[in-house]
PDB file of C-alpha atoms in Angstrom:
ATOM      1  CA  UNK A 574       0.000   0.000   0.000  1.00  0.00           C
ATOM      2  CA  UNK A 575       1.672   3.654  -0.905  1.00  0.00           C
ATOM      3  CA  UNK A 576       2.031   5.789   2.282  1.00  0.00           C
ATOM      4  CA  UNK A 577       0.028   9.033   2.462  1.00  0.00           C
ATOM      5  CA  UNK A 578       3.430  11.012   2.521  1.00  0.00           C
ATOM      6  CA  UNK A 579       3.667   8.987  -1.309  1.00  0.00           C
ATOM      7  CA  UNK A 580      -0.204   9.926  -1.949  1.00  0.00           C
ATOM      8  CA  UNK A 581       0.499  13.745  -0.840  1.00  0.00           C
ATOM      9  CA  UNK A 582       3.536  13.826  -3.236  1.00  0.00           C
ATOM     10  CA  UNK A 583       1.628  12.614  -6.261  1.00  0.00           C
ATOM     11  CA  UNK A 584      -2.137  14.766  -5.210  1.00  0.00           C
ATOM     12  CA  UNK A 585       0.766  17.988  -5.446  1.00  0.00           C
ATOM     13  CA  UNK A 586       1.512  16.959  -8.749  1.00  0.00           C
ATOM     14  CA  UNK A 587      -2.120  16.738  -9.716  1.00  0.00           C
ATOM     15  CA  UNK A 588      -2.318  19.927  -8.430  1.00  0.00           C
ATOM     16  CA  UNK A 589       0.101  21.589 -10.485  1.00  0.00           C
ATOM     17  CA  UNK A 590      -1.655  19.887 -13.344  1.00  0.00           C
ATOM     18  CA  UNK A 591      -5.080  21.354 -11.901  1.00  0.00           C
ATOM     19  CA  UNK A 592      -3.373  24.461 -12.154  1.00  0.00           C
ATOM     20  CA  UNK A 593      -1.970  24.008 -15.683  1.00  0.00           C
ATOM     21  CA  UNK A 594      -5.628  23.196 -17.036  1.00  0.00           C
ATOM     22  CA  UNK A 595      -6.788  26.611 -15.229  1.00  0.00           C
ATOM     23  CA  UNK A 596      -4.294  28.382 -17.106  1.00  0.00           C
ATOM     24  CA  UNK A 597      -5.843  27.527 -20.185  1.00  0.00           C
ATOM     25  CA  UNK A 598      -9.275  28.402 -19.409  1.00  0.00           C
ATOM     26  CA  UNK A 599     -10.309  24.687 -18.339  1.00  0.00           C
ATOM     27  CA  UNK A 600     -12.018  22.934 -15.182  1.00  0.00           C
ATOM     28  CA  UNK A 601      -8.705  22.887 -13.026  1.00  0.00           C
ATOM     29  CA  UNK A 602      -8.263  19.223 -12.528  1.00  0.00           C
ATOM     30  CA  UNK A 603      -5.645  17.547 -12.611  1.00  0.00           C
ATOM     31  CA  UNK A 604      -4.412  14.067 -12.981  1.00  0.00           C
ATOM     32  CA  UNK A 605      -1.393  11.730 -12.285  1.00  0.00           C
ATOM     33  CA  UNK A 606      -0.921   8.153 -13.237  1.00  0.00           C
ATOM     34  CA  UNK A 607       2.027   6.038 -11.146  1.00  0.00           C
ATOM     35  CA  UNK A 608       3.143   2.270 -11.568  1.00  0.00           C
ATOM     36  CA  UNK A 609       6.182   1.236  -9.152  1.00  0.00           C
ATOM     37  CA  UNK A 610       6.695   4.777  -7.886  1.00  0.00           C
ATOM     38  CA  UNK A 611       7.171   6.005 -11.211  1.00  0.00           C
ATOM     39  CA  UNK A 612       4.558   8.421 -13.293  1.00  0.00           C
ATOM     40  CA  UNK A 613       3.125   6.920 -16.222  1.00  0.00           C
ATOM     41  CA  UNK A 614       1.345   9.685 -18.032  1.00  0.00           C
ATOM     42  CA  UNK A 615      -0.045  13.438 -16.382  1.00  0.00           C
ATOM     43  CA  UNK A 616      -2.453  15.419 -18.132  1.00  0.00           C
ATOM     44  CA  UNK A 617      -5.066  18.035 -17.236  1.00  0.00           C
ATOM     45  CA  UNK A 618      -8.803  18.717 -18.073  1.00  0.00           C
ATOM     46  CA  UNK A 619      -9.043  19.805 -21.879  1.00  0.00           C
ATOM     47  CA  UNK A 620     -12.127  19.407 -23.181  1.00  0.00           C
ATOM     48  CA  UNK A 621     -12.429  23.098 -24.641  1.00  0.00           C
ATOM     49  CA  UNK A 622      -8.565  23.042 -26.282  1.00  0.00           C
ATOM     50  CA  UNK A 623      -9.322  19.479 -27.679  1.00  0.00           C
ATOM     51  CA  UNK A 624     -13.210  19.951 -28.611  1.00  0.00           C
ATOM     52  CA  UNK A 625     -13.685  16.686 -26.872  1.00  0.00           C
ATOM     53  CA  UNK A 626     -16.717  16.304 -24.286  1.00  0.00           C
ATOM     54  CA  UNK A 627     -14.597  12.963 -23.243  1.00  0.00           C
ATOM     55  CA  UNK A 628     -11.320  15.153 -22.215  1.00  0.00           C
ATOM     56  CA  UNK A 629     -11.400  14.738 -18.599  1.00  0.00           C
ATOM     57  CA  UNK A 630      -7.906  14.612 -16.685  1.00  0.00           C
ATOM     58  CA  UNK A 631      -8.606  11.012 -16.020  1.00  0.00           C
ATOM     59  CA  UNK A 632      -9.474   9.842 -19.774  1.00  0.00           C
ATOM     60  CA  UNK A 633      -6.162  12.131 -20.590  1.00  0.00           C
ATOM     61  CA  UNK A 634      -4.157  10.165 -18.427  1.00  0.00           C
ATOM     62  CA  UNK A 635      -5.540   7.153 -19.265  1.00  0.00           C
ATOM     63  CA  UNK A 636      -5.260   7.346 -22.727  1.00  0.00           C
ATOM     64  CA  UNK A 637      -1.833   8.878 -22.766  1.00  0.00           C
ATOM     65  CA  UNK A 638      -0.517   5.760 -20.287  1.00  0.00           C
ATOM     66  CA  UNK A 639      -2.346   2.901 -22.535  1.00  0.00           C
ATOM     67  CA  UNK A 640      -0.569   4.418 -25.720  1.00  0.00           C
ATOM     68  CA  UNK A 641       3.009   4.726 -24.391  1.00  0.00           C
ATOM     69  CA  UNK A 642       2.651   0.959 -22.727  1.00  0.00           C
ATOM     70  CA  UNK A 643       0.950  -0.567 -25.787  1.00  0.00           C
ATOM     71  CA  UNK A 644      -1.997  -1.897 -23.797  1.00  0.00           C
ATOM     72  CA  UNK A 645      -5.405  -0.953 -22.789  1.00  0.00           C
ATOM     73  CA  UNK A 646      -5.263  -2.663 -19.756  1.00  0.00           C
ATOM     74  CA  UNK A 647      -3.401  -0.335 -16.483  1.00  0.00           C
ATOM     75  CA  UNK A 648      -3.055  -2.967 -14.338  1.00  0.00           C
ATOM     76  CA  UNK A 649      -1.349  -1.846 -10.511  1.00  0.00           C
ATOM     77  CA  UNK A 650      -1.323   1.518 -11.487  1.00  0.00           C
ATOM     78  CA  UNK A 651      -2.738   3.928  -9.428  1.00  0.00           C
ATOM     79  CA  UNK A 652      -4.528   7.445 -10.699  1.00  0.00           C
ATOM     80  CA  UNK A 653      -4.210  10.621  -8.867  1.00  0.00           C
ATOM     81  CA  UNK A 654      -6.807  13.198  -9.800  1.00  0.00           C
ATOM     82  CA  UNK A 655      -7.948  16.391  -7.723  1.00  0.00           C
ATOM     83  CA  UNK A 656     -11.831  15.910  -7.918  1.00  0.00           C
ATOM     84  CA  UNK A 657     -13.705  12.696  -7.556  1.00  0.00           C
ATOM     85  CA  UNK A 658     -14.195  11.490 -10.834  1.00  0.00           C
ATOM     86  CA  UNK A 659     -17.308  11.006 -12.884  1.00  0.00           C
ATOM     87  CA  UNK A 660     -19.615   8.198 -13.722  1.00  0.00           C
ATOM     88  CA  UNK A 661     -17.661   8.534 -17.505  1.00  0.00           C
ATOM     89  CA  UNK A 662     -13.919   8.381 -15.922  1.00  0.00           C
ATOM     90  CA  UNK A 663     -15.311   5.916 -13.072  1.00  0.00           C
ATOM     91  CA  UNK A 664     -16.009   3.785 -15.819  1.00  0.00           C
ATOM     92  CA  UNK A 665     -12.406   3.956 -18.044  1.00  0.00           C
ATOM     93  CA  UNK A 666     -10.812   3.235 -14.387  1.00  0.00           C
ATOM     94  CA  UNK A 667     -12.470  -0.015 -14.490  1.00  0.00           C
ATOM     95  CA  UNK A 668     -12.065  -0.616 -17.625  1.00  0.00           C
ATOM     96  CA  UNK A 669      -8.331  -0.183 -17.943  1.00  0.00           C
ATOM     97  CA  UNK A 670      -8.164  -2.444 -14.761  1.00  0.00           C
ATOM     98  CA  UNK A 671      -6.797   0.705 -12.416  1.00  0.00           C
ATOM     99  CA  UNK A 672      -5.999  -0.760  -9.095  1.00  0.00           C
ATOM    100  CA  UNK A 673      -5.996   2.024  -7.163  1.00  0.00           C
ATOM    101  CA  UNK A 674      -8.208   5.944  -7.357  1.00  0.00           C
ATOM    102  CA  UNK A 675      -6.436   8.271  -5.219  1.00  0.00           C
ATOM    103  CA  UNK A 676      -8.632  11.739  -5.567  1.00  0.00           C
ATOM    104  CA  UNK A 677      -8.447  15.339  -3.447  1.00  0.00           C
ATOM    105  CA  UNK A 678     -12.222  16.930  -3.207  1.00  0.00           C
ATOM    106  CA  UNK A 679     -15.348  14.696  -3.879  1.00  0.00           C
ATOM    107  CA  UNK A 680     -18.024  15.785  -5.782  1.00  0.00           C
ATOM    108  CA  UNK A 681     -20.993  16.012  -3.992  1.00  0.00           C
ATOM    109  CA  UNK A 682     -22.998  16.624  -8.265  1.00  0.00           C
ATOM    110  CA  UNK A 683     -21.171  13.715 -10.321  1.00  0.00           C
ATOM    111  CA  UNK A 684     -18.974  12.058  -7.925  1.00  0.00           C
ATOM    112  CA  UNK A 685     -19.057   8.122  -9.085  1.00  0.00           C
ATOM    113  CA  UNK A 686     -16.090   6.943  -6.426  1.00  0.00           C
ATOM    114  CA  UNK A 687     -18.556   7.417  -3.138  1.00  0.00           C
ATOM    115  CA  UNK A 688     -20.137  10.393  -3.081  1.00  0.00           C
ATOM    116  CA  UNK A 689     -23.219  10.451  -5.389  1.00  0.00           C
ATOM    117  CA  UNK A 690     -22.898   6.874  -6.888  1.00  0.00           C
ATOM    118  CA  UNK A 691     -20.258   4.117  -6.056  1.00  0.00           C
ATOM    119  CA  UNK A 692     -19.352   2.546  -9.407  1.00  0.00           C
ATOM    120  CA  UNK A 693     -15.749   2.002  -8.204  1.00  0.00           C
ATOM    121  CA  UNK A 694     -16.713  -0.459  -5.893  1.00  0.00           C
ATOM    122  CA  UNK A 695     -19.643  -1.287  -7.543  1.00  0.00           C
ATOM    123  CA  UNK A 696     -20.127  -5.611  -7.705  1.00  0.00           C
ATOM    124  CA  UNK A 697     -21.677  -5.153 -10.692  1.00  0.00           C
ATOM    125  CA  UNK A 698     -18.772  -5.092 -12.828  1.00  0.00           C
ATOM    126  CA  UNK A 699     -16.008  -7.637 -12.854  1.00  0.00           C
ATOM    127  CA  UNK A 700     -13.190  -5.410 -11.649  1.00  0.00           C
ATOM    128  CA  UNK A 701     -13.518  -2.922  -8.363  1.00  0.00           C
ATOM    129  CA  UNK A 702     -11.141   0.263  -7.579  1.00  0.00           C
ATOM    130  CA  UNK A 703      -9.577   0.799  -3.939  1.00  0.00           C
ATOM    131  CA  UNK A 704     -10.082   4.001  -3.381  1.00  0.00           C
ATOM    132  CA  UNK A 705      -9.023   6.636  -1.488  1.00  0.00           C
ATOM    133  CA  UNK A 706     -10.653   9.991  -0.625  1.00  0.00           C
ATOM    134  CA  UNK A 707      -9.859  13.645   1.023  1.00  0.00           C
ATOM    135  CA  UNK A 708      -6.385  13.977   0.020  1.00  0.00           C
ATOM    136  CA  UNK A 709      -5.029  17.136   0.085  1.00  0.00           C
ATOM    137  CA  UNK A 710      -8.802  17.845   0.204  1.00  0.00           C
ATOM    138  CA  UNK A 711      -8.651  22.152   0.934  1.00  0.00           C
ATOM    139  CA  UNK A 712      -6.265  22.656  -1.667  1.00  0.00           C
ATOM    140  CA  UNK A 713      -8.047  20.290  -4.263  1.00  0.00           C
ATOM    141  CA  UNK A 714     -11.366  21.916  -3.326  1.00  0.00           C
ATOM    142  CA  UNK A 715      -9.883  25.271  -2.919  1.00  0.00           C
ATOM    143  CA  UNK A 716      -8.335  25.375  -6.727  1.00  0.00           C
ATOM    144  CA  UNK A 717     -12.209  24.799  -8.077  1.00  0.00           C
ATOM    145  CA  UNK A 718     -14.162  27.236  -5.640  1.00  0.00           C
ATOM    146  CA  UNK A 719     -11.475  29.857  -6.766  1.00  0.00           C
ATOM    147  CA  UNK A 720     -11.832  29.004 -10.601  1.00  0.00           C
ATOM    148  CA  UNK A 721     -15.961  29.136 -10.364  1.00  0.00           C
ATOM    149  CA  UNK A 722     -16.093  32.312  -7.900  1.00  0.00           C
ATOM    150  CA  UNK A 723     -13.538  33.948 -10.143  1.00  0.00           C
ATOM    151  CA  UNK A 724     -16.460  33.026 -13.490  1.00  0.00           C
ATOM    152  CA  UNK A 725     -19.129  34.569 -11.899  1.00  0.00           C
ATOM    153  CA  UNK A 726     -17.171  37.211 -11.651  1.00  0.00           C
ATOM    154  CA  UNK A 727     -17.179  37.323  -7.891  1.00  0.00           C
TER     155      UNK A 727
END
């Protein structure tokens, strides 16, 4: 099991791709894939620079670590992302056989790792997600309140 001194490491390079998305205008979340201690793939929300609905940090990641390892399947990796993912990225988790979902602030509107639905964990589907919540949870949250007060103009 990685330590939470390894889980804060990895959320803080989320973060700084959170804070990399916000530059450009997107949804600041960020996302970090790690195998063995060592990062896969990184990537940011980018659904307005790549006119993709589907652009989520976690389908980034995903996508990006699948294509550099030559296989669809992720297995023992574990995914750092700032916000608890949706019922889409839940479902490319499980897919791609993540082991482990490491995320910052839940999402009490779309959260599918616990907070609205549970599809990580869900026995429906042949493969399940450990997951862990609430890390580096102020800061995670913080970087989205900021980005939303700061659209309304506020």
């Amino acid at each position: 099991m990685v330590t939470s001194v390894l889980d804060e490491h990895y959320m803080r390079l989320a973060l700084d791709e959170a804070r990399a998305a916000r530059r450009f205008g997107e949804v600041p979340v960020g996302a970090i894939l790690v195998s063995d201690g060592r990062v896969l793939a990184r990537g940011h929300n980018a659904p307005i620079a790549q006119h993709d609905p589907t652009a989520h940090a976690e389908i980034v990641v995903v996508r990006a670590a699948a294509r550099s390892s030559g296989n669809y399947r992720l297995p023992g990796t574990v995914l750092y992302v700032t916000l608890e993912p949706c019922a889409m990225c839940v479902g490319a988790l499980v897919h791609a056989r993540i082991a482990r979902l490491v995320y910052g602030a839940a999402d009490p509107r779309a959260g599918a790792a616990g907070s609205v639905f549970d599809l990580a964990r869900d026995t429906h589907f042949n493969h399940r997600l450990e997951v862990t919540g609430g890390v580096l949870e102020a800061e995670c949250r913080g970087i989205i309140q900021e980005f939303f007060q700061n659209r309304r103009g506020r």
